[in-house]
Amino acid sequence: MDRRDFIASVAVSPVAAAAAAAESDLDATQTPASRPLSITLLGTGTPAPSLTRQSSGYLIEVGSDLIVWDHGPGAHHRLIESGHRTIDVTHAFFTHLHYDHCMDYGRLVLQRWDQGADRIADLQVYGPPPIARMTQQLFGEDGIYGPDIRARCEHRSSLDVFEARGGKAPRKRPSPRVTEIHAGSVINGNGWKITVGHAQHVQPYLECLAFRIDTKEGSICYTGDSGPSSTIVELAKGCDVLIHMNHYFSGTEPTPAYRAACGNHRDNAEIAKRAGVKTLVLVHLLAQIDQPGIREQIVHEIQEVFDGTVIWGEDLMKLGLVNARVTTIETKQAAE
Ligand SMILES: [Zn+2]
């Protein structure tokens, strides 16, 4: 192997190889292929360690945009398993800053920046305060990753790889474009609109939000983490798909405060019924209820109240929507 081959092989990681194969995708002047609306469940677990259910994360494909909703630990690994490239993520939204919803934020920003080699647009980031401060404290000059970023921007060995990936020195630091949002915020994208609602969770310590996306193909609402709340009913009204936290089995909650913050399966049945959604997807599932017999009992008891479709979510499940209907549900075996 000669020197040129060595540099090329260092530069061309599997992700970079895909980027090289799809060179035009990196060209900001070209519009990527338009996609119908879909949501992929990247992480359907909780803060508890699990090999089968990573922490919270969702991936929306709409038009030319790839949007993540929350990015908890393991969610980014699932994103790559789902067949997508880090560099193709255009927007990241956070419902709240519990670590099981945001710990892979650093991985997303840094890998995207590294692989993108200054040839892709900055990531658009939306979340409740203090997402701007968190971003600064992670990626700013005095931030947690400040010394790493400086080394990659200035050391000759890192610049060799950066330039082999197509970058041109001086190398820019990662600079996610952060917008702090609150219940009532509306974000308009290219062929989509995201409306932000209030989630009932762990206030006043964290501001907690829920999201709804509307497109010409359909609508999806994601509660983030929320107990039973009329604000969720309002936000989800008439949605095609409601992604709802289903943390535990009704009646097993340790305290009323726990139920108010996390809800239970019978609460979720009422919320889905009142909101008039077509499909309810259960996520944020504890191992204690993710058992044969218990799953079926939960789904059956929800269907006694709610007459739409009930889906037991799993990592890498992908729901495709056309004309306001879920037309495809794909599953994929996650690597453990
Ligand atoms: Zn939470």
mmCIF file of C-alpha atoms and ligand atoms in Angstrom:
data_model
loop_
_atom_site.group_PDB
_atom_site.id
_atom_site.type_symbol
_atom_site.label_atom_id
_atom_site.label_comp_id
_atom_site.label_asym_id
_atom_site.label_seq_id
_atom_site.Cartn_x
_atom_site.Cartn_y
_atom_site.Cartn_z
ATOM 1 C CA MET A 1 0.000 0.000 0.000
ATOM 2 C CA ASP A 2 1.479 3.322 -0.963
ATOM 3 C CA ARG A 3 1.017 6.653 0.802
ATOM 4 C CA ARG A 4 -1.911 7.792 -1.351
ATOM 5 C CA ASP A 5 -3.780 4.518 -0.819
ATOM 6 C CA PHE A 6 -3.244 4.778 2.919
ATOM 7 C CA ILE A 7 -4.690 8.290 3.124
ATOM 8 C CA ALA A 8 -7.610 7.261 0.923
ATOM 9 C CA SER A 9 -8.371 4.230 3.100
ATOM 10 C CA VAL A 10 -8.277 6.329 6.274
ATOM 11 C CA ALA A 11 -10.624 8.838 4.743
ATOM 12 C CA VAL A 12 -13.063 6.321 3.380
ATOM 13 C CA SER A 13 -14.899 4.908 6.374
ATOM 14 C CA PRO A 14 -18.032 2.881 5.528
ATOM 15 C CA VAL A 15 -20.109 6.026 5.833
ATOM 16 C CA ALA A 16 -17.689 8.074 3.785
ATOM 17 C CA ALA A 17 -17.650 5.301 1.193
ATOM 18 C CA ALA A 18 -21.404 5.615 0.840
ATOM 19 C CA ALA A 19 -20.948 9.368 0.582
ATOM 20 C CA ALA A 20 -18.395 8.944 -2.159
ATOM 21 C CA ALA A 21 -20.727 6.583 -4.021
ATOM 22 C CA ALA A 22 -23.457 9.170 -3.787
ATOM 23 C CA GLU A 23 -21.247 12.168 -4.416
ATOM 24 C CA SER A 24 -24.122 14.284 -5.652
ATOM 25 C CA ASP A 25 -25.908 13.959 -2.281
ATOM 26 C CA LEU A 26 -23.177 16.077 -0.769
ATOM 27 C CA ASP A 27 -23.640 18.792 -3.318
ATOM 28 C CA ALA A 28 -25.791 21.440 -1.691
ATOM 29 C CA THR A 29 -26.823 22.657 -5.122
ATOM 30 C CA GLN A 30 -28.626 19.398 -5.886
ATOM 31 C CA THR A 31 -31.912 18.354 -4.322
ATOM 32 C CA PRO A 32 -31.878 14.828 -2.836
ATOM 33 C CA ALA A 33 -34.557 12.398 -3.957
ATOM 34 C CA SER A 34 -37.962 13.157 -2.473
ATOM 35 C CA ARG A 35 -39.333 10.580 -0.027
ATOM 36 C CA PRO A 36 -42.902 9.779 1.051
ATOM 37 C CA LEU A 37 -43.711 10.263 4.752
ATOM 38 C CA SER A 38 -42.446 7.597 7.148
ATOM 39 C CA ILE A 39 -41.380 7.216 10.740
ATOM 40 C CA THR A 40 -38.786 4.704 11.918
ATOM 41 C CA LEU A 41 -38.655 3.826 15.610
ATOM 42 C CA LEU A 42 -34.952 4.009 16.446
ATOM 43 C CA GLY A 43 -35.267 3.452 20.164
ATOM 44 C CA THR A 44 -38.360 2.178 21.975
ATOM 45 C CA GLY A 45 -36.793 1.589 25.381
ATOM 46 C CA THR A 46 -36.295 3.541 28.574
ATOM 47 C CA PRO A 47 -33.295 4.755 30.593
ATOM 48 C CA ALA A 48 -32.794 1.106 31.674
ATOM 49 C CA PRO A 49 -29.972 -0.724 29.841
ATOM 50 C CA SER A 50 -31.289 -3.010 27.103
ATOM 51 C CA LEU A 51 -29.813 -4.724 24.063
ATOM 52 C CA THR A 52 -33.162 -5.049 22.322
ATOM 53 C CA ARG A 53 -34.620 -1.601 23.022
ATOM 54 C CA GLN A 54 -32.402 1.450 22.776
ATOM 55 C CA SER A 55 -33.419 4.697 24.446
ATOM 56 C CA SER A 56 -35.815 7.132 22.786
ATOM 57 C CA GLY A 57 -35.275 8.134 19.180
ATOM 58 C CA TYR A 58 -37.392 8.469 16.020
ATOM 59 C CA LEU A 59 -36.586 9.191 12.405
ATOM 60 C CA ILE A 60 -38.963 11.023 10.092
ATOM 61 C CA GLU A 61 -38.395 10.871 6.353
ATOM 62 C CA VAL A 62 -40.291 13.537 4.493
ATOM 63 C CA GLY A 63 -39.516 15.073 1.110
ATOM 64 C CA SER A 64 -35.800 15.816 0.998
ATOM 65 C CA ASP A 65 -35.467 16.040 4.798
ATOM 66 C CA LEU A 66 -34.377 13.514 7.399
ATOM 67 C CA ILE A 67 -35.553 14.604 10.824
ATOM 68 C CA VAL A 68 -34.748 12.971 14.153
ATOM 69 C CA TRP A 69 -37.083 13.368 17.107
ATOM 70 C CA ASP A 70 -35.004 12.755 20.256
ATOM 71 C CA HIS A 71 -31.687 10.941 20.159
ATOM 72 C CA GLY A 72 -31.142 8.912 23.314
ATOM 73 C CA PRO A 73 -28.260 6.492 23.860
ATOM 74 C CA GLY A 74 -28.246 3.848 21.127
ATOM 75 C CA ALA A 75 -30.581 5.776 18.826
ATOM 76 C CA HIS A 76 -27.755 6.810 16.524
ATOM 77 C CA HIS A 77 -26.548 3.233 16.182
ATOM 78 C CA ARG A 78 -30.081 2.284 15.141
ATOM 79 C CA LEU A 79 -30.142 5.153 12.630
ATOM 80 C CA ILE A 80 -27.125 3.637 10.905
ATOM 81 C CA GLU A 81 -28.693 0.158 11.150
ATOM 82 C CA SER A 82 -31.810 1.579 9.484
ATOM 83 C CA GLY A 83 -29.684 2.198 6.395
ATOM 84 C CA HIS A 84 -29.252 5.934 6.707
ATOM 85 C CA ARG A 85 -26.101 7.996 6.824
ATOM 86 C CA THR A 86 -25.216 10.354 9.634
ATOM 87 C CA ILE A 87 -24.521 13.136 7.141
ATOM 88 C CA ASP A 88 -28.030 12.946 5.694
ATOM 89 C CA VAL A 89 -29.771 14.029 8.911
ATOM 90 C CA THR A 90 -31.012 17.573 8.319
ATOM 91 C CA HIS A 91 -32.934 18.397 11.517
ATOM 92 C CA ALA A 92 -32.883 17.262 15.150
ATOM 93 C CA PHE A 93 -35.763 17.986 17.529
ATOM 94 C CA PHE A 94 -35.718 17.290 21.264
ATOM 95 C CA THR A 95 -38.844 16.925 23.393
ATOM 96 C CA HIS A 96 -36.994 17.286 26.697
ATOM 97 C CA LEU A 97 -33.490 16.899 28.030
ATOM 98 C CA HIS A 98 -33.716 13.720 30.057
ATOM 99 C CA TYR A 99 -30.547 11.883 29.061
ATOM 100 C CA ASP A 100 -32.446 8.950 27.572
ATOM 101 C CA HIS A 101 -33.755 11.413 24.963
ATOM 102 C CA CYS A 102 -30.595 13.383 24.124
ATOM 103 C CA MET A 103 -27.384 11.504 24.964
ATOM 104 C CA ASP A 104 -26.589 10.701 21.302
ATOM 105 C CA TYR A 105 -26.809 14.396 20.374
ATOM 106 C CA GLY A 106 -23.030 14.620 20.712
ATOM 107 C CA ARG A 107 -22.498 11.585 18.496
ATOM 108 C CA LEU A 108 -24.859 12.906 15.834
ATOM 109 C CA VAL A 109 -23.230 16.338 15.676
ATOM 110 C CA LEU A 110 -19.609 15.162 15.830
ATOM 111 C CA GLN A 111 -19.864 12.234 13.407
ATOM 112 C CA ARG A 112 -21.925 14.310 10.991
ATOM 113 C CA TRP A 113 -19.365 17.122 11.166
ATOM 114 C CA ASP A 114 -16.411 14.751 10.774
ATOM 115 C CA GLN A 115 -17.858 12.775 7.873
ATOM 116 C CA GLY A 116 -19.380 15.836 6.235
ATOM 117 C CA ALA A 117 -15.957 17.547 5.910
ATOM 118 C CA ASP A 118 -17.495 21.040 5.621
ATOM 119 C CA ARG A 119 -19.464 19.933 2.555
ATOM 120 C CA ILE A 120 -22.932 19.689 4.130
ATOM 121 C CA ALA A 121 -25.264 22.251 5.666
ATOM 122 C CA ASP A 122 -25.214 22.801 9.425
ATOM 123 C CA LEU A 123 -27.626 20.672 11.428
ATOM 124 C CA GLN A 124 -30.855 22.480 12.356
ATOM 125 C CA VAL A 125 -31.618 21.844 16.033
ATOM 126 C CA TYR A 126 -34.828 22.552 17.933
ATOM 127 C CA GLY A 127 -35.541 21.886 21.583
ATOM 128 C CA PRO A 128 -36.578 23.423 24.879
ATOM 129 C CA PRO A 129 -34.100 25.437 26.947
ATOM 130 C CA PRO A 130 -31.355 24.832 27.861
ATOM 131 C CA ILE A 131 -30.601 23.181 24.484
ATOM 132 C CA ALA A 132 -28.633 26.275 23.374
ATOM 133 C CA ARG A 133 -26.489 26.168 26.519
ATOM 134 C CA MET A 134 -26.054 22.398 26.229
ATOM 135 C CA THR A 135 -24.904 22.844 22.627
ATOM 136 C CA GLN A 136 -22.402 25.513 23.622
ATOM 137 C CA GLN A 137 -21.146 23.425 26.535
ATOM 138 C CA LEU A 138 -20.670 20.403 24.263
ATOM 139 C CA PHE A 139 -19.218 21.943 21.111
ATOM 140 C CA GLY A 140 -18.039 25.453 22.052
ATOM 141 C CA GLU A 141 -14.347 26.341 22.333
ATOM 142 C CA ASP A 142 -14.479 25.845 26.100
ATOM 143 C CA GLY A 143 -16.923 22.961 25.760
ATOM 144 C CA ILE A 144 -16.577 19.287 26.642
ATOM 145 C CA TYR A 145 -15.420 18.456 23.108
ATOM 146 C CA GLY A 146 -13.541 21.746 22.637
ATOM 147 C CA PRO A 147 -10.033 20.221 22.825
ATOM 148 C CA ASP A 148 -10.981 17.340 20.477
ATOM 149 C CA ILE A 149 -12.517 19.748 17.955
ATOM 150 C CA ARG A 150 -9.473 22.010 18.081
ATOM 151 C CA ALA A 151 -7.167 19.033 17.522
ATOM 152 C CA ARG A 152 -9.200 17.882 14.525
ATOM 153 C CA CYS A 153 -9.244 21.409 13.084
ATOM 154 C CA GLU A 154 -5.529 22.040 13.531
ATOM 155 C CA HIS A 155 -3.427 18.872 13.719
ATOM 156 C CA ARG A 156 -1.881 17.957 10.381
ATOM 157 C CA SER A 157 -2.917 14.294 10.640
ATOM 158 C CA SER A 158 -6.602 15.227 11.069
ATOM 159 C CA LEU A 159 -6.403 17.778 8.268
ATOM 160 C CA ASP A 160 -4.951 15.089 5.996
ATOM 161 C CA VAL A 161 -8.103 13.006 6.486
ATOM 162 C CA PHE A 162 -10.367 16.067 6.261
ATOM 163 C CA GLU A 163 -8.808 17.067 2.945
ATOM 164 C CA ALA A 164 -8.941 13.482 1.656
ATOM 165 C CA ARG A 165 -12.704 13.641 2.338
ATOM 166 C CA GLY A 166 -12.926 16.706 0.157
ATOM 167 C CA GLY A 167 -12.647 19.432 2.801
ATOM 168 C CA LYS A 168 -10.692 22.623 2.285
ATOM 169 C CA ALA A 169 -8.696 24.175 5.138
ATOM 170 C CA PRO A 170 -9.174 26.164 7.280
ATOM 171 C CA ARG A 171 -11.585 23.672 8.802
ATOM 172 C CA LYS A 172 -14.737 25.095 10.384
ATOM 173 C CA ARG A 173 -15.887 24.005 13.831
ATOM 174 C CA PRO A 174 -19.256 22.189 14.123
ATOM 175 C CA SER A 175 -21.946 24.806 14.581
ATOM 176 C CA PRO A 176 -25.458 23.380 14.907
ATOM 177 C CA ARG A 177 -28.110 26.052 14.269
ATOM 178 C CA VAL A 178 -30.113 25.980 17.486
ATOM 179 C CA THR A 179 -33.614 27.329 17.966
ATOM 180 C CA GLU A 180 -35.195 27.093 21.407
ATOM 181 C CA ILE A 181 -38.862 26.166 21.214
ATOM 182 C CA HIS A 182 -41.859 25.970 23.537
ATOM 183 C CA ALA A 183 -45.414 24.669 23.523
ATOM 184 C CA GLY A 184 -47.176 26.639 20.773
ATOM 185 C CA SER A 185 -44.114 26.951 18.523
ATOM 186 C CA VAL A 186 -44.651 26.063 14.866
ATOM 187 C CA ILE A 187 -41.784 25.189 12.523
ATOM 188 C CA ASN A 188 -42.431 25.175 8.794
ATOM 189 C CA GLY A 189 -40.165 23.071 6.599
ATOM 190 C CA ASN A 190 -40.095 22.016 2.989
ATOM 191 C CA GLY A 191 -43.434 20.194 2.668
ATOM 192 C CA TRP A 192 -43.940 19.761 6.409
ATOM 193 C CA LYS A 193 -45.089 21.633 9.474
ATOM 194 C CA ILE A 194 -44.196 20.676 13.035
ATOM 195 C CA THR A 195 -46.398 21.945 15.855
ATOM 196 C CA VAL A 196 -45.076 21.850 19.398
ATOM 197 C CA GLY A 197 -47.331 20.943 22.307
ATOM 198 C CA HIS A 198 -47.082 20.629 26.076
ATOM 199 C CA ALA A 199 -46.212 17.248 27.590
ATOM 200 C CA GLN A 200 -47.005 16.464 31.225
ATOM 201 C CA HIS A 201 -43.855 14.952 32.623
ATOM 202 C CA VAL A 202 -41.242 16.312 35.065
ATOM 203 C CA GLN A 203 -41.957 20.013 35.264
ATOM 204 C CA PRO A 204 -40.714 22.335 36.674
ATOM 205 C CA TYR A 205 -37.298 20.705 36.461
ATOM 206 C CA LEU A 206 -37.406 20.141 32.704
ATOM 207 C CA GLU A 207 -39.541 21.816 30.068
ATOM 208 C CA CYS A 208 -41.266 18.891 28.335
ATOM 209 C CA LEU A 209 -42.717 19.056 24.833
ATOM 210 C CA ALA A 210 -44.605 16.898 22.344
ATOM 211 C CA PHE A 211 -44.486 17.149 18.536
ATOM 212 C CA ARG A 212 -46.903 16.798 15.666
ATOM 213 C CA ILE A 213 -45.881 16.756 12.016
ATOM 214 C CA ASP A 214 -48.359 17.472 9.238
ATOM 215 C CA THR A 215 -47.586 16.746 5.590
ATOM 216 C CA LYS A 216 -49.678 16.138 2.507
ATOM 217 C CA GLU A 217 -49.306 12.385 3.065
ATOM 218 C CA GLY A 218 -50.423 12.367 6.679
ATOM 219 C CA SER A 219 -49.829 13.357 10.267
ATOM 220 C CA ILE A 220 -47.844 11.865 13.147
ATOM 221 C CA CYS A 221 -47.864 12.923 16.788
ATOM 222 C CA TYR A 222 -45.157 11.957 19.291
ATOM 223 C CA THR A 223 -45.792 12.582 22.964
ATOM 224 C CA GLY A 224 -42.173 12.621 24.048
ATOM 225 C CA ASP A 225 -42.626 11.483 27.613
ATOM 226 C CA SER A 226 -46.044 12.370 28.955
ATOM 227 C CA GLY A 227 -48.640 11.238 31.414
ATOM 228 C CA PRO A 228 -52.332 11.561 30.536
ATOM 229 C CA SER A 229 -52.928 15.152 29.472
ATOM 230 C CA SER A 230 -55.609 17.076 27.617
ATOM 231 C CA THR A 231 -52.784 18.975 25.892
ATOM 232 C CA ILE A 232 -51.731 15.734 24.214
ATOM 233 C CA VAL A 233 -55.338 15.104 23.169
ATOM 234 C CA GLU A 234 -55.460 18.565 21.590
ATOM 235 C CA LEU A 235 -52.151 18.206 19.794
ATOM 236 C CA ALA A 236 -52.905 14.704 18.510
ATOM 237 C CA LYS A 237 -56.494 15.474 17.427
ATOM 238 C CA GLY A 238 -57.339 13.449 14.308
ATOM 239 C CA CYS A 239 -53.755 12.306 13.746
ATOM 240 C CA ASP A 240 -53.057 9.278 11.591
ATOM 241 C CA VAL A 241 -50.418 7.959 13.990
ATOM 242 C CA LEU A 242 -49.892 8.645 17.701
ATOM 243 C CA ILE A 243 -46.583 7.498 19.174
ATOM 244 C CA HIS A 244 -47.228 7.316 22.932
ATOM 245 C CA MET A 245 -45.072 6.466 25.910
ATOM 246 C CA ASN A 246 -46.407 3.237 27.489
ATOM 247 C CA HIS A 247 -44.011 2.884 30.360
ATOM 248 C CA TYR A 248 -45.778 0.409 32.625
ATOM 249 C CA PHE A 249 -48.877 -1.675 33.333
ATOM 250 C CA SER A 250 -51.905 0.146 34.775
ATOM 251 C CA GLY A 251 -52.227 -0.252 38.519
ATOM 252 C CA THR A 252 -48.564 -1.008 39.154
ATOM 253 C CA GLU A 253 -47.440 2.607 39.506
ATOM 254 C CA PRO A 254 -45.654 3.300 42.798
ATOM 255 C CA THR A 255 -47.249 6.727 43.389
ATOM 256 C CA PRO A 256 -49.817 9.115 41.866
ATOM 257 C CA ALA A 257 -46.917 11.392 40.856
ATOM 258 C CA TYR A 258 -45.421 8.553 38.825
ATOM 259 C CA ARG A 259 -48.704 7.976 37.008
ATOM 260 C CA ALA A 260 -49.098 11.711 36.298
ATOM 261 C CA ALA A 261 -45.599 11.886 34.786
ATOM 262 C CA CYS A 262 -45.600 8.641 32.794
ATOM 263 C CA GLY A 263 -49.210 7.490 32.279
ATOM 264 C CA ASN A 264 -50.173 3.834 31.888
ATOM 265 C CA HIS A 265 -51.788 1.626 29.269
ATOM 266 C CA ARG A 266 -55.392 2.351 30.225
ATOM 267 C CA ASP A 267 -54.640 6.100 30.298
ATOM 268 C CA ASN A 268 -53.208 5.766 26.793
ATOM 269 C CA ALA A 269 -56.359 4.037 25.544
ATOM 270 C CA GLU A 270 -58.429 7.018 26.733
ATOM 271 C CA ILE A 271 -56.015 9.551 25.211
ATOM 272 C CA ALA A 272 -56.051 7.779 21.832
ATOM 273 C CA LYS A 273 -59.852 7.549 21.901
ATOM 274 C CA ARG A 274 -60.355 11.201 22.871
ATOM 275 C CA ALA A 275 -57.857 12.367 20.250
ATOM 276 C CA GLY A 276 -59.572 10.250 17.586
ATOM 277 C CA VAL A 277 -56.311 8.976 16.139
ATOM 278 C CA LYS A 278 -56.265 6.075 13.689
ATOM 279 C CA THR A 279 -53.197 4.207 14.916
ATOM 280 C CA LEU A 280 -51.613 4.094 18.374
ATOM 281 C CA VAL A 281 -47.985 2.964 18.627
ATOM 282 C CA LEU A 282 -46.785 1.980 22.100
ATOM 283 C CA VAL A 283 -43.175 2.855 22.922
ATOM 284 C CA HIS A 284 -40.891 3.603 25.903
ATOM 285 C CA LEU A 285 -41.513 0.046 27.036
ATOM 286 C CA LEU A 286 -40.049 -1.367 30.231
ATOM 287 C CA ALA A 287 -38.702 -4.934 30.154
ATOM 288 C CA GLN A 288 -41.165 -5.863 32.910
ATOM 289 C CA ILE A 289 -44.125 -5.472 30.533
ATOM 290 C CA ASP A 290 -42.328 -6.556 27.369
ATOM 291 C CA GLN A 291 -43.247 -10.178 28.019
ATOM 292 C CA PRO A 292 -45.402 -12.777 26.226
ATOM 293 C CA GLY A 293 -48.919 -12.645 27.611
ATOM 294 C CA ILE A 294 -48.512 -9.191 29.151
ATOM 295 C CA ARG A 295 -48.105 -7.543 25.741
ATOM 296 C CA GLU A 296 -51.261 -9.208 24.473
ATOM 297 C CA GLN A 297 -53.183 -8.264 27.622
ATOM 298 C CA ILE A 298 -52.166 -4.608 27.299
ATOM 299 C CA VAL A 299 -53.100 -4.421 23.608
ATOM 300 C CA HIS A 300 -56.412 -6.231 24.263
ATOM 301 C CA GLU A 301 -57.347 -3.922 27.139
ATOM 302 C CA ILE A 302 -56.511 -0.832 25.081
ATOM 303 C CA GLN A 303 -58.644 -2.121 22.217
ATOM 304 C CA GLU A 304 -61.624 -2.505 24.560
ATOM 305 C CA VAL A 305 -61.594 1.334 24.799
ATOM 306 C CA PHE A 306 -59.920 2.520 21.596
ATOM 307 C CA ASP A 307 -61.201 1.155 18.296
ATOM 308 C CA GLY A 308 -58.211 2.081 16.119
ATOM 309 C CA THR A 309 -55.120 0.021 15.388
ATOM 310 C CA VAL A 310 -52.729 -0.671 18.283
ATOM 311 C CA ILE A 311 -49.084 -1.466 17.522
ATOM 312 C CA TRP A 312 -46.508 -2.757 19.989
ATOM 313 C CA GLY A 313 -43.466 -0.735 18.933
ATOM 314 C CA GLU A 314 -40.032 -2.228 18.417
ATOM 315 C CA ASP A 315 -36.660 -0.825 17.410
ATOM 316 C CA LEU A 316 -36.270 -0.344 13.640
ATOM 317 C CA MET A 317 -39.993 -0.691 12.923
ATOM 318 C CA LYS A 318 -40.835 1.637 10.021
ATOM 319 C CA LEU A 319 -44.337 2.920 9.296
ATOM 320 C CA GLY A 320 -44.993 4.446 5.885
ATOM 321 C CA LEU A 321 -47.947 6.762 5.275
ATOM 322 C CA VAL A 322 -49.738 7.506 2.030
ATOM 323 C CA ASN A 323 -52.994 9.469 1.745
ATOM 324 C CA ALA A 324 -53.380 9.675 5.535
ATOM 325 C CA ARG A 325 -53.135 5.925 6.022
ATOM 326 C CA VAL A 326 -50.401 3.652 7.317
ATOM 327 C CA THR A 327 -49.766 1.612 4.181
ATOM 328 C CA THR A 328 -46.574 -0.224 5.155
ATOM 329 C CA ILE A 329 -45.101 -1.546 8.390
ATOM 330 C CA GLU A 330 -41.588 -2.921 7.999
ATOM 331 C CA THR A 331 -39.531 -4.522 10.726
ATOM 332 C CA LYS A 332 -35.838 -5.270 10.765
ATOM 333 C CA GLN A 333 -33.858 -7.412 13.173
ATOM 334 C CA ALA A 334 -31.716 -5.095 15.282
ATOM 335 C CA ALA A 335 -28.119 -6.122 15.920
ATOM 336 C CA GLU A 336 -27.516 -6.793 19.603
HETATM 337 ZN ZN ZN B 1 -38.377 11.718 30.312
#
